Amino acid sequence: MTNPMNRRNFIKGATMASVMSTLVSRAAAATAEDPLSIALVIPSPVADVGWGHALAEGLNVVKAAYGDAVQLTIVENIYEGPDADRIMNKIVAEGAKVLVAGSFGYQNGAMQIARRNPDVTVLHASGFMVAPNFSPFAAQYSQGTYLLGMAAAAVSKTGKLGSVSAFAIPELITSINAFALGAQAINPDIEVSVVWLNSWFDPAKAQEATKALAAQDCDVVFSNAQDTPSVVAQCEELGIYSFNLNSSMKTYAPKTYLGCVETDWSPFFKASIDAHVANTFTGANAFLGMAEGVVKMVDWSTDIPADTMSQIKETEAKIADGSFSPFTGPILKADGSDGVPAGSVMTTPEVISMDWHVKGVTTPLPN
């Protein structure tokens, strides 16, 4: 069973349900024992769209594959900080053997748990720390946002694009940069403005940020890691295009939805949990994209011109087979200095640690 929980009822003392079942055999003869306890902790609601929803859906695929041999618990609305650390520790103390720490800000606490509990496998979203039983995982959103940048430039009348973004971490910086570079592949004069919310889930602030970008003549807005449909719904109301990450929000903007960079975490989660069950798990930095079946493009708008759509599909095929990277030089930084020389391609470690904007992104990064 899957138990959605939130901070309030968890801290009040609710504990994870325990169900007896026959665990998947690790040898020829199966033995009856407790189900493998898997826990997902996220900073926002699971809801019907967004980051939390995509993570939960990925684990539900694993749950379906293992059946009663696994128990999945979801703890939602957990702010990054001391509460998150206490709750993750409580989960592991109660028997969880696979912990999915679903937010960048959980990193330090989750790593401490991994070090104290070598029999627990920890999967951490968006981080960079690695240990034998600790794997950070992130999507190569940039592969998709480059393509949606191409689409945005083709439908934009003002040449000004915007992004409502959560936190200025490399994962989201690269998404914006690729968005700008894809747009510039169609229109070299494109500019991108960014509003940083410093929040994964704040519908009111997201709506106000969208209005502010529209007031600056941005007619396509990228909802960058906002775990709410507020941006796309506000864009629909304003009559401007939008797109987002993780899961489709088309139902909230049926007329002005440009597309979605969807994430399917089930291949990564299934492989990780299979390895845990087989006692072969080894921590590694998992930076996953189209080639791994994690990043997928869905819900392309019919407003995108046919010739641009053909270019997009050709580029998508090259990204998927590894013959093209969105971060292929020459690329200039926002300050005009060299970012990537002509003929060079950024390495994975360079992309993962990217802390600068490309030329055309007009909003300075926060300190």
mmCIF file of C-alpha atoms in Angstrom:
data_model
loop_
_atom_site.group_PDB
_atom_site.id
_atom_site.type_symbol
_atom_site.label_atom_id
_atom_site.label_comp_id
_atom_site.label_asym_id
_atom_site.label_seq_id
_atom_site.Cartn_x
_atom_site.Cartn_y
_atom_site.Cartn_z
ATOM 1 C CA MET A 1 0.000 0.000 0.000
ATOM 2 C CA THR A 2 1.035 3.613 -0.444
ATOM 3 C CA ASN A 3 0.571 5.924 2.543
ATOM 4 C CA PRO A 4 0.561 9.662 1.759
ATOM 5 C CA MET A 5 1.548 11.584 4.887
ATOM 6 C CA ASN A 6 2.322 15.187 5.703
ATOM 7 C CA ARG A 7 4.480 16.920 8.296
ATOM 8 C CA ARG A 8 1.668 17.511 10.767
ATOM 9 C CA ASN A 9 0.279 14.018 11.058
ATOM 10 C CA PHE A 10 3.748 12.482 10.858
ATOM 11 C CA ILE A 11 5.104 14.498 13.778
ATOM 12 C CA LYS A 12 1.966 13.752 15.770
ATOM 13 C CA GLY A 13 3.154 10.183 15.848
ATOM 14 C CA ALA A 14 1.655 8.384 12.894
ATOM 15 C CA THR A 15 3.849 5.449 11.962
ATOM 16 C CA MET A 16 4.265 3.534 8.767
ATOM 17 C CA ALA A 17 1.961 0.543 8.375
ATOM 18 C CA SER A 18 3.661 -2.846 8.499
ATOM 19 C CA VAL A 19 2.421 -5.608 6.232
ATOM 20 C CA MET A 20 3.706 -9.188 6.221
ATOM 21 C CA SER A 21 4.312 -10.689 2.791
ATOM 22 C CA THR A 22 6.642 -12.923 0.869
ATOM 23 C CA LEU A 23 9.652 -10.863 -0.250
ATOM 24 C CA VAL A 24 11.106 -11.385 -3.672
ATOM 25 C CA SER A 25 13.604 -14.235 -3.359
ATOM 26 C CA ARG A 26 17.302 -13.505 -3.552
ATOM 27 C CA ALA A 27 18.043 -17.174 -4.078
ATOM 28 C CA ALA A 28 16.349 -20.202 -5.509
ATOM 29 C CA ALA A 29 14.105 -20.654 -2.472
ATOM 30 C CA ALA A 30 11.923 -17.719 -1.363
ATOM 31 C CA THR A 31 11.616 -16.884 2.319
ATOM 32 C CA ALA A 32 8.776 -15.113 4.059
ATOM 33 C CA GLU A 33 9.794 -11.850 5.748
ATOM 34 C CA ASP A 34 8.758 -8.244 6.202
ATOM 35 C CA PRO A 35 8.196 -6.230 3.005
ATOM 36 C CA LEU A 36 10.946 -3.917 1.873
ATOM 37 C CA SER A 37 10.050 -0.473 3.252
ATOM 38 C CA ILE A 38 10.576 2.400 0.788
ATOM 39 C CA ALA A 39 9.970 5.999 1.828
ATOM 40 C CA LEU A 40 9.717 9.144 -0.287
ATOM 41 C CA VAL A 41 10.081 12.540 1.412
ATOM 42 C CA ILE A 42 9.216 15.646 -0.627
ATOM 43 C CA PRO A 43 8.939 19.400 0.077
ATOM 44 C CA SER A 44 5.580 19.894 -1.651
ATOM 45 C CA PRO A 45 2.283 18.058 -2.102
ATOM 46 C CA VAL A 46 2.113 14.987 -4.316
ATOM 47 C CA ALA A 47 -0.894 16.556 -6.085
ATOM 48 C CA ASP A 48 -1.781 15.622 -9.667
ATOM 49 C CA VAL A 49 1.129 17.370 -11.415
ATOM 50 C CA GLY A 50 4.696 18.505 -10.829
ATOM 51 C CA TRP A 51 7.882 17.257 -9.193
ATOM 52 C CA GLY A 52 6.378 15.380 -6.272
ATOM 53 C CA HIS A 53 3.831 13.744 -8.541
ATOM 54 C CA ALA A 54 6.545 12.563 -10.947
ATOM 55 C CA LEU A 55 8.609 11.038 -8.121
ATOM 56 C CA ALA A 56 5.574 9.285 -6.659
ATOM 57 C CA GLU A 57 4.563 7.926 -10.052
ATOM 58 C CA GLY A 58 8.065 6.547 -10.590
ATOM 59 C CA LEU A 59 7.932 4.697 -7.259
ATOM 60 C CA ASN A 60 4.411 3.469 -7.935
ATOM 61 C CA VAL A 61 5.780 1.634 -10.981
ATOM 62 C CA VAL A 62 8.259 -0.107 -8.663
ATOM 63 C CA LYS A 63 5.464 -0.883 -6.204
ATOM 64 C CA ALA A 64 3.423 -2.440 -8.994
ATOM 65 C CA ALA A 65 6.387 -4.572 -10.081
ATOM 66 C CA TYR A 66 7.130 -5.880 -6.577
ATOM 67 C CA GLY A 67 3.567 -6.037 -5.290
ATOM 68 C CA ASP A 68 3.271 -6.923 -1.616
ATOM 69 C CA ALA A 69 7.028 -7.448 -1.370
ATOM 70 C CA VAL A 70 7.427 -3.693 -0.889
ATOM 71 C CA GLN A 71 5.686 -1.077 1.213
ATOM 72 C CA LEU A 72 5.776 2.515 -0.053
ATOM 73 C CA THR A 73 5.261 5.500 2.248
ATOM 74 C CA ILE A 74 5.123 9.103 0.995
ATOM 75 C CA VAL A 75 5.721 11.987 3.395
ATOM 76 C CA GLU A 76 4.860 15.311 1.769
ATOM 77 C CA ASN A 77 5.134 19.040 2.564
ATOM 78 C CA ILE A 78 8.406 18.677 4.476
ATOM 79 C CA TYR A 79 10.391 21.909 4.517
ATOM 80 C CA GLU A 80 14.146 21.692 4.120
ATOM 81 C CA GLY A 81 15.899 22.017 7.476
ATOM 82 C CA PRO A 82 15.746 20.450 10.945
ATOM 83 C CA ASP A 83 12.232 19.060 10.511
ATOM 84 C CA ALA A 84 13.290 17.193 7.392
ATOM 85 C CA ASP A 85 16.303 15.711 9.171
ATOM 86 C CA ARG A 86 14.195 14.553 12.134
ATOM 87 C CA ILE A 87 11.542 13.031 9.912
ATOM 88 C CA MET A 88 14.007 11.185 7.695
ATOM 89 C CA ASN A 89 15.757 9.812 10.783
ATOM 90 C CA LYS A 90 12.403 8.701 12.206
ATOM 91 C CA ILE A 91 11.525 6.941 8.959
ATOM 92 C CA VAL A 92 14.776 4.983 8.940
ATOM 93 C CA ALA A 93 14.501 4.186 12.659
ATOM 94 C CA GLU A 94 11.096 2.659 11.928
ATOM 95 C CA GLY A 95 12.530 0.336 9.319
ATOM 96 C CA ALA A 96 12.787 2.041 5.947
ATOM 97 C CA LYS A 97 15.609 0.459 3.939
ATOM 98 C CA VAL A 98 15.304 2.675 0.847
ATOM 99 C CA LEU A 99 14.977 6.426 1.412
ATOM 100 C CA VAL A 100 14.241 8.762 -1.492
ATOM 101 C CA ALA A 101 15.133 12.254 -0.293
ATOM 102 C CA GLY A 102 13.249 14.332 -2.820
ATOM 103 C CA SER A 103 14.790 17.795 -2.485
ATOM 104 C CA PHE A 104 18.207 19.414 -2.917
ATOM 105 C CA GLY A 105 18.068 20.886 0.594
ATOM 106 C CA TYR A 106 17.784 17.434 2.196
ATOM 107 C CA GLN A 107 21.307 16.552 1.110
ATOM 108 C CA ASN A 108 23.338 16.949 4.308
ATOM 109 C CA GLY A 109 20.799 15.239 6.559
ATOM 110 C CA ALA A 110 20.298 12.388 4.107
ATOM 111 C CA MET A 111 24.048 11.848 3.793
ATOM 112 C CA GLN A 112 24.401 11.612 7.580
ATOM 113 C CA ILE A 113 21.672 8.971 7.593
ATOM 114 C CA ALA A 114 23.492 7.006 4.900
ATOM 115 C CA ARG A 115 26.761 7.098 6.826
ATOM 116 C CA ARG A 116 25.117 5.918 10.047
ATOM 117 C CA ASN A 117 23.068 3.219 8.320
ATOM 118 C CA PRO A 118 25.148 1.330 5.746
ATOM 119 C CA ASP A 119 22.276 -1.121 5.187
ATOM 120 C CA VAL A 120 20.001 1.702 3.977
ATOM 121 C CA THR A 121 20.056 2.848 0.344
ATOM 122 C CA VAL A 122 19.563 6.608 -0.023
ATOM 123 C CA LEU A 123 18.595 8.228 -3.329
ATOM 124 C CA HIS A 124 18.902 12.007 -3.187
ATOM 125 C CA ALA A 125 17.386 14.429 -5.676
ATOM 126 C CA SER A 126 19.534 17.041 -7.398
ATOM 127 C CA GLY A 127 22.596 16.862 -5.172
ATOM 128 C CA PHE A 128 26.247 16.058 -5.745
ATOM 129 C CA MET A 129 27.431 14.034 -2.725
ATOM 130 C CA VAL A 130 28.143 10.338 -3.296
ATOM 131 C CA ALA A 131 28.746 7.449 -0.882
ATOM 132 C CA PRO A 132 28.645 3.646 -1.247
ATOM 133 C CA ASN A 133 24.949 3.613 -0.267
ATOM 134 C CA PHE A 134 24.072 7.156 -1.430
ATOM 135 C CA SER A 135 23.276 8.194 -5.004
ATOM 136 C CA PRO A 136 22.316 11.693 -6.100
ATOM 137 C CA PHE A 137 20.010 11.743 -9.111
ATOM 138 C CA ALA A 138 19.002 14.506 -11.499
ATOM 139 C CA ALA A 139 17.364 14.838 -14.881
ATOM 140 C CA GLN A 140 19.075 16.393 -17.854
ATOM 141 C CA TYR A 141 16.223 18.853 -18.213
ATOM 142 C CA SER A 142 18.460 20.932 -20.449
ATOM 143 C CA GLN A 143 17.958 18.399 -23.239
ATOM 144 C CA GLY A 144 14.251 19.213 -23.258
ATOM 145 C CA THR A 145 14.387 22.914 -22.426
ATOM 146 C CA TYR A 146 16.712 23.473 -25.404
ATOM 147 C CA LEU A 147 13.990 22.056 -27.657
ATOM 148 C CA LEU A 148 11.265 24.104 -25.999
ATOM 149 C CA GLY A 149 13.488 27.157 -26.404
ATOM 150 C CA MET A 150 13.419 26.541 -30.139
ATOM 151 C CA ALA A 151 9.629 26.339 -30.011
ATOM 152 C CA ALA A 152 9.365 29.447 -27.824
ATOM 153 C CA ALA A 153 11.415 31.549 -30.227
ATOM 154 C CA ALA A 154 9.228 30.416 -33.128
ATOM 155 C CA VAL A 155 5.969 31.493 -31.463
ATOM 156 C CA SER A 156 7.233 34.615 -29.674
ATOM 157 C CA LYS A 157 6.242 37.950 -31.162
ATOM 158 C CA THR A 158 8.255 40.116 -28.753
ATOM 159 C CA GLY A 159 11.545 38.196 -28.709
ATOM 160 C CA LYS A 160 11.371 38.257 -24.909
ATOM 161 C CA LEU A 161 11.004 35.068 -22.919
ATOM 162 C CA GLY A 162 10.692 34.538 -19.170
ATOM 163 C CA SER A 163 11.189 31.938 -16.475
ATOM 164 C CA VAL A 164 9.646 31.597 -13.025
ATOM 165 C CA SER A 165 12.303 29.526 -11.270
ATOM 166 C CA ALA A 166 12.601 27.944 -7.835
ATOM 167 C CA PHE A 167 16.196 28.143 -6.562
ATOM 168 C CA ALA A 168 19.427 29.204 -8.274
ATOM 169 C CA ILE A 169 21.015 25.746 -8.173
ATOM 170 C CA PRO A 170 22.966 24.299 -11.118
ATOM 171 C CA GLU A 171 20.158 21.962 -12.173
ATOM 172 C CA LEU A 172 17.816 24.906 -12.766
ATOM 173 C CA ILE A 173 20.504 27.255 -14.073
ATOM 174 C CA THR A 174 21.342 24.745 -16.816
ATOM 175 C CA SER A 175 17.644 24.429 -17.685
ATOM 176 C CA ILE A 176 17.389 28.185 -18.212
ATOM 177 C CA ASN A 177 20.645 28.350 -20.148
ATOM 178 C CA ALA A 178 19.600 25.563 -22.502
ATOM 179 C CA PHE A 179 16.218 27.267 -22.941
ATOM 180 C CA ALA A 180 18.008 30.456 -23.997
ATOM 181 C CA LEU A 181 20.442 28.642 -26.299
ATOM 182 C CA GLY A 182 17.650 26.717 -28.022
ATOM 183 C CA ALA A 183 15.721 29.935 -28.559
ATOM 184 C CA GLN A 184 18.823 31.659 -29.942
ATOM 185 C CA ALA A 185 19.244 28.810 -32.436
ATOM 186 C CA ILE A 186 16.019 30.122 -34.007
ATOM 187 C CA ASN A 187 16.329 33.826 -33.171
ATOM 188 C CA PRO A 188 19.827 34.999 -32.092
ATOM 189 C CA ASP A 189 18.378 38.180 -30.561
ATOM 190 C CA ILE A 190 16.153 36.406 -28.023
ATOM 191 C CA GLU A 191 16.414 37.561 -24.410
ATOM 192 C CA VAL A 192 15.362 35.671 -21.272
ATOM 193 C CA SER A 193 14.334 37.243 -17.954
ATOM 194 C CA VAL A 194 14.185 35.209 -14.737
ATOM 195 C CA VAL A 195 12.289 35.612 -11.469
ATOM 196 C CA TRP A 196 13.759 33.484 -8.673
ATOM 197 C CA LEU A 197 11.156 32.574 -6.034
ATOM 198 C CA ASN A 198 13.411 30.742 -3.560
ATOM 199 C CA SER A 199 10.571 28.278 -3.158
ATOM 200 C CA TRP A 200 9.499 24.999 -4.721
ATOM 201 C CA PHE A 201 5.856 25.590 -3.955
ATOM 202 C CA ASP A 202 4.346 29.059 -3.583
ATOM 203 C CA PRO A 203 1.320 29.477 -5.871
ATOM 204 C CA ALA A 204 0.720 33.147 -4.985
ATOM 205 C CA LYS A 205 4.326 34.207 -5.589
ATOM 206 C CA ALA A 206 4.403 32.183 -8.797
ATOM 207 C CA GLN A 207 1.329 33.987 -10.107
ATOM 208 C CA GLU A 208 2.766 37.407 -9.265
ATOM 209 C CA ALA A 209 6.077 36.523 -10.881
ATOM 210 C CA THR A 210 4.261 35.451 -14.046
ATOM 211 C CA LYS A 211 2.382 38.744 -14.173
ATOM 212 C CA ALA A 212 5.645 40.637 -13.691
ATOM 213 C CA LEU A 213 7.261 38.825 -16.623
ATOM 214 C CA ALA A 214 4.215 39.458 -18.808
ATOM 215 C CA ALA A 215 4.462 43.169 -17.900
ATOM 216 C CA GLN A 216 8.021 43.051 -19.308
ATOM 217 C CA ASP A 217 6.584 41.792 -22.641
ATOM 218 C CA CYS A 218 7.632 38.185 -22.118
ATOM 219 C CA ASP A 219 5.174 36.192 -24.204
ATOM 220 C CA VAL A 220 6.498 32.691 -23.367
ATOM 221 C CA VAL A 221 7.131 31.700 -19.740
ATOM 222 C CA PHE A 222 9.040 28.657 -18.513
ATOM 223 C CA SER A 223 7.774 27.292 -15.180
ATOM 224 C CA ASN A 224 11.099 26.009 -13.880
ATOM 225 C CA ALA A 225 10.649 23.460 -11.070
ATOM 226 C CA GLN A 226 7.473 25.042 -9.747
ATOM 227 C CA ASP A 227 5.511 22.172 -8.214
ATOM 228 C CA THR A 228 2.198 23.884 -8.911
ATOM 229 C CA PRO A 229 0.260 24.741 -12.087
ATOM 230 C CA SER A 230 0.014 28.390 -11.016
ATOM 231 C CA VAL A 231 2.400 29.647 -13.708
ATOM 232 C CA VAL A 232 0.797 27.835 -16.622
ATOM 233 C CA ALA A 233 -2.717 28.666 -15.430
ATOM 234 C CA GLN A 234 -1.782 32.348 -15.085
ATOM 235 C CA CYS A 235 -0.253 32.310 -18.571
ATOM 236 C CA GLU A 236 -3.495 30.897 -19.953
ATOM 237 C CA GLU A 237 -5.383 33.750 -18.323
ATOM 238 C CA LEU A 238 -2.925 36.294 -19.734
ATOM 239 C CA GLY A 239 -2.963 34.740 -23.210
ATOM 240 C CA ILE A 240 0.766 33.914 -23.320
ATOM 241 C CA TYR A 241 2.526 30.608 -23.861
ATOM 242 C CA SER A 242 4.009 28.446 -21.113
ATOM 243 C CA PHE A 243 5.771 25.156 -20.511
ATOM 244 C CA ASN A 244 7.060 23.272 -17.491
ATOM 245 C CA LEU A 245 9.054 20.329 -16.174
ATOM 246 C CA ASN A 246 8.251 16.880 -14.775
ATOM 247 C CA SER A 247 4.615 16.219 -15.666
ATOM 248 C CA SER A 248 2.058 17.582 -18.077
ATOM 249 C CA MET A 249 0.007 20.577 -16.969
ATOM 250 C CA LYS A 250 -1.857 20.942 -20.248
ATOM 251 C CA THR A 251 -5.255 20.651 -18.568
ATOM 252 C CA TYR A 252 -4.500 23.935 -16.781
ATOM 253 C CA ALA A 253 -3.688 25.780 -20.010
ATOM 254 C CA PRO A 254 -5.404 24.047 -22.940
ATOM 255 C CA LYS A 255 -4.980 27.008 -25.319
ATOM 256 C CA THR A 256 -1.506 28.351 -24.528
ATOM 257 C CA TYR A 257 0.446 25.272 -23.403
ATOM 258 C CA LEU A 258 3.643 24.928 -25.443
ATOM 259 C CA GLY A 259 4.767 21.524 -24.164
ATOM 260 C CA CYS A 260 6.367 19.657 -21.281
ATOM 261 C CA VAL A 261 9.761 18.217 -20.375
ATOM 262 C CA GLU A 262 8.385 15.123 -18.683
ATOM 263 C CA THR A 263 10.413 12.972 -16.301
ATOM 264 C CA ASP A 264 9.865 9.252 -15.854
ATOM 265 C CA TRP A 265 11.867 8.199 -12.809
ATOM 266 C CA SER A 266 10.724 4.576 -12.864
ATOM 267 C CA PRO A 267 13.758 3.197 -14.792
ATOM 268 C CA PHE A 268 16.171 4.693 -12.259
ATOM 269 C CA PHE A 269 14.126 3.777 -9.200
ATOM 270 C CA LYS A 270 13.542 0.209 -10.421
ATOM 271 C CA ALA A 271 17.235 -0.366 -11.189
ATOM 272 C CA SER A 272 18.278 1.112 -7.821
ATOM 273 C CA ILE A 273 15.814 -0.953 -5.797
ATOM 274 C CA ASP A 274 16.641 -4.106 -7.763
ATOM 275 C CA ALA A 275 20.285 -3.517 -6.846
ATOM 276 C CA HIS A 276 19.378 -2.944 -3.186
ATOM 277 C CA VAL A 277 17.445 -6.218 -3.068
ATOM 278 C CA ALA A 278 20.366 -8.054 -4.708
ATOM 279 C CA ASN A 279 22.909 -6.432 -2.345
ATOM 280 C CA THR A 280 24.740 -4.953 -5.351
ATOM 281 C CA PHE A 281 23.848 -1.273 -4.954
ATOM 282 C CA THR A 282 26.768 1.115 -5.423
ATOM 283 C CA GLY A 283 26.353 4.857 -5.033
ATOM 284 C CA ALA A 284 26.985 6.951 -8.142
ATOM 285 C CA ASN A 285 25.989 10.312 -9.537
ATOM 286 C CA ALA A 286 23.021 9.600 -11.814
ATOM 287 C CA PHE A 287 22.553 12.372 -14.387
ATOM 288 C CA LEU A 288 19.787 10.982 -16.553
ATOM 289 C CA GLY A 289 18.286 12.083 -19.821
ATOM 290 C CA MET A 290 16.632 10.927 -23.019
ATOM 291 C CA ALA A 291 19.020 8.031 -23.567
ATOM 292 C CA GLU A 292 17.984 6.495 -20.226
ATOM 293 C CA GLY A 293 14.268 6.998 -20.873
ATOM 294 C CA VAL A 294 13.961 9.530 -18.037
ATOM 295 C CA VAL A 295 13.483 12.766 -20.028
ATOM 296 C CA LYS A 296 10.636 12.776 -22.531
ATOM 297 C CA MET A 297 8.935 15.481 -24.598
ATOM 298 C CA VAL A 298 5.138 15.545 -24.523
ATOM 299 C CA ASP A 299 2.171 17.733 -25.470
ATOM 300 C CA TRP A 300 3.771 19.824 -28.205
ATOM 301 C CA SER A 301 1.530 22.747 -29.180
ATOM 302 C CA THR A 302 0.014 22.726 -32.639
ATOM 303 C CA ASP A 303 0.846 26.462 -32.795
ATOM 304 C CA ILE A 304 4.531 25.657 -33.368
ATOM 305 C CA PRO A 305 5.285 26.202 -37.091
ATOM 306 C CA ALA A 306 5.774 22.987 -39.054
ATOM 307 C CA ASP A 307 9.280 23.895 -40.243
ATOM 308 C CA THR A 308 10.386 24.608 -36.659
ATOM 309 C CA MET A 309 8.814 21.381 -35.472
ATOM 310 C CA SER A 310 10.845 19.493 -38.065
ATOM 311 C CA GLN A 311 14.020 21.160 -36.773
ATOM 312 C CA ILE A 312 13.038 20.303 -33.218
ATOM 313 C CA LYS A 313 12.476 16.636 -34.035
ATOM 314 C CA GLU A 314 15.818 16.411 -35.858
ATOM 315 C CA THR A 315 17.593 17.999 -32.905
ATOM 316 C CA GLU A 316 15.771 15.771 -30.436
ATOM 317 C CA ALA A 317 16.981 12.666 -32.288
ATOM 318 C CA LYS A 318 20.584 13.937 -32.166
ATOM 319 C CA ILE A 319 20.335 14.689 -28.455
ATOM 320 C CA ALA A 320 18.863 11.248 -27.781
ATOM 321 C CA ASP A 321 21.631 9.404 -29.675
ATOM 322 C CA GLY A 322 24.357 11.551 -28.150
ATOM 323 C CA SER A 323 25.510 13.237 -31.358
ATOM 324 C CA PHE A 324 24.506 16.722 -30.136
ATOM 325 C CA SER A 325 24.597 18.509 -26.792
ATOM 326 C CA PRO A 326 22.787 21.771 -25.991
ATOM 327 C CA PHE A 327 26.074 22.951 -24.468
ATOM 328 C CA THR A 328 28.177 22.845 -27.622
ATOM 329 C CA GLY A 329 30.487 25.825 -28.144
ATOM 330 C CA PRO A 330 30.914 28.574 -28.918
ATOM 331 C CA ILE A 331 28.910 29.801 -25.936
ATOM 332 C CA LEU A 332 29.369 33.205 -24.317
ATOM 333 C CA LYS A 333 28.605 33.957 -20.696
ATOM 334 C CA ALA A 334 26.124 36.682 -19.769
ATOM 335 C CA ASP A 335 29.027 39.063 -19.062
ATOM 336 C CA GLY A 336 30.425 38.530 -22.577
ATOM 337 C CA SER A 337 33.337 36.306 -21.565
ATOM 338 C CA ASP A 338 34.000 32.903 -23.078
ATOM 339 C CA GLY A 339 31.940 30.090 -21.578
ATOM 340 C CA VAL A 340 32.527 27.209 -23.990
ATOM 341 C CA PRO A 341 35.074 27.507 -26.829
ATOM 342 C CA ALA A 342 34.092 26.741 -30.403
ATOM 343 C CA GLY A 343 34.313 23.032 -31.107
ATOM 344 C CA SER A 344 34.128 22.076 -27.436
ATOM 345 C CA VAL A 345 31.294 20.473 -25.491
ATOM 346 C CA MET A 346 30.741 20.893 -21.771
ATOM 347 C CA THR A 347 31.492 17.741 -19.796
ATOM 348 C CA THR A 348 28.913 16.220 -17.466
ATOM 349 C CA PRO A 349 30.754 17.461 -14.334
ATOM 350 C CA GLU A 350 30.855 20.970 -15.844
ATOM 351 C CA VAL A 351 27.120 20.903 -16.561
ATOM 352 C CA ILE A 352 26.301 19.533 -13.109
ATOM 353 C CA SER A 353 28.219 22.389 -11.454
ATOM 354 C CA MET A 354 27.185 25.201 -13.818
ATOM 355 C CA ASP A 355 26.942 28.499 -11.914
ATOM 356 C CA TRP A 356 26.777 31.100 -14.682
ATOM 357 C CA HIS A 357 24.238 32.273 -17.233
ATOM 358 C CA VAL A 358 24.693 32.346 -20.973
ATOM 359 C CA LYS A 359 24.547 35.520 -23.000
ATOM 360 C CA GLY A 360 20.940 36.529 -23.557
ATOM 361 C CA VAL A 361 19.807 35.742 -19.999
ATOM 362 C CA THR A 362 19.432 39.294 -18.714
ATOM 363 C CA THR A 363 18.719 38.664 -15.024
ATOM 364 C CA PRO A 364 21.848 38.383 -12.837
ATOM 365 C CA LEU A 365 22.165 35.299 -10.674
ATOM 366 C CA PRO A 366 21.458 35.946 -6.986
ATOM 367 C CA ASN A 367 24.425 35.880 -4.639
#
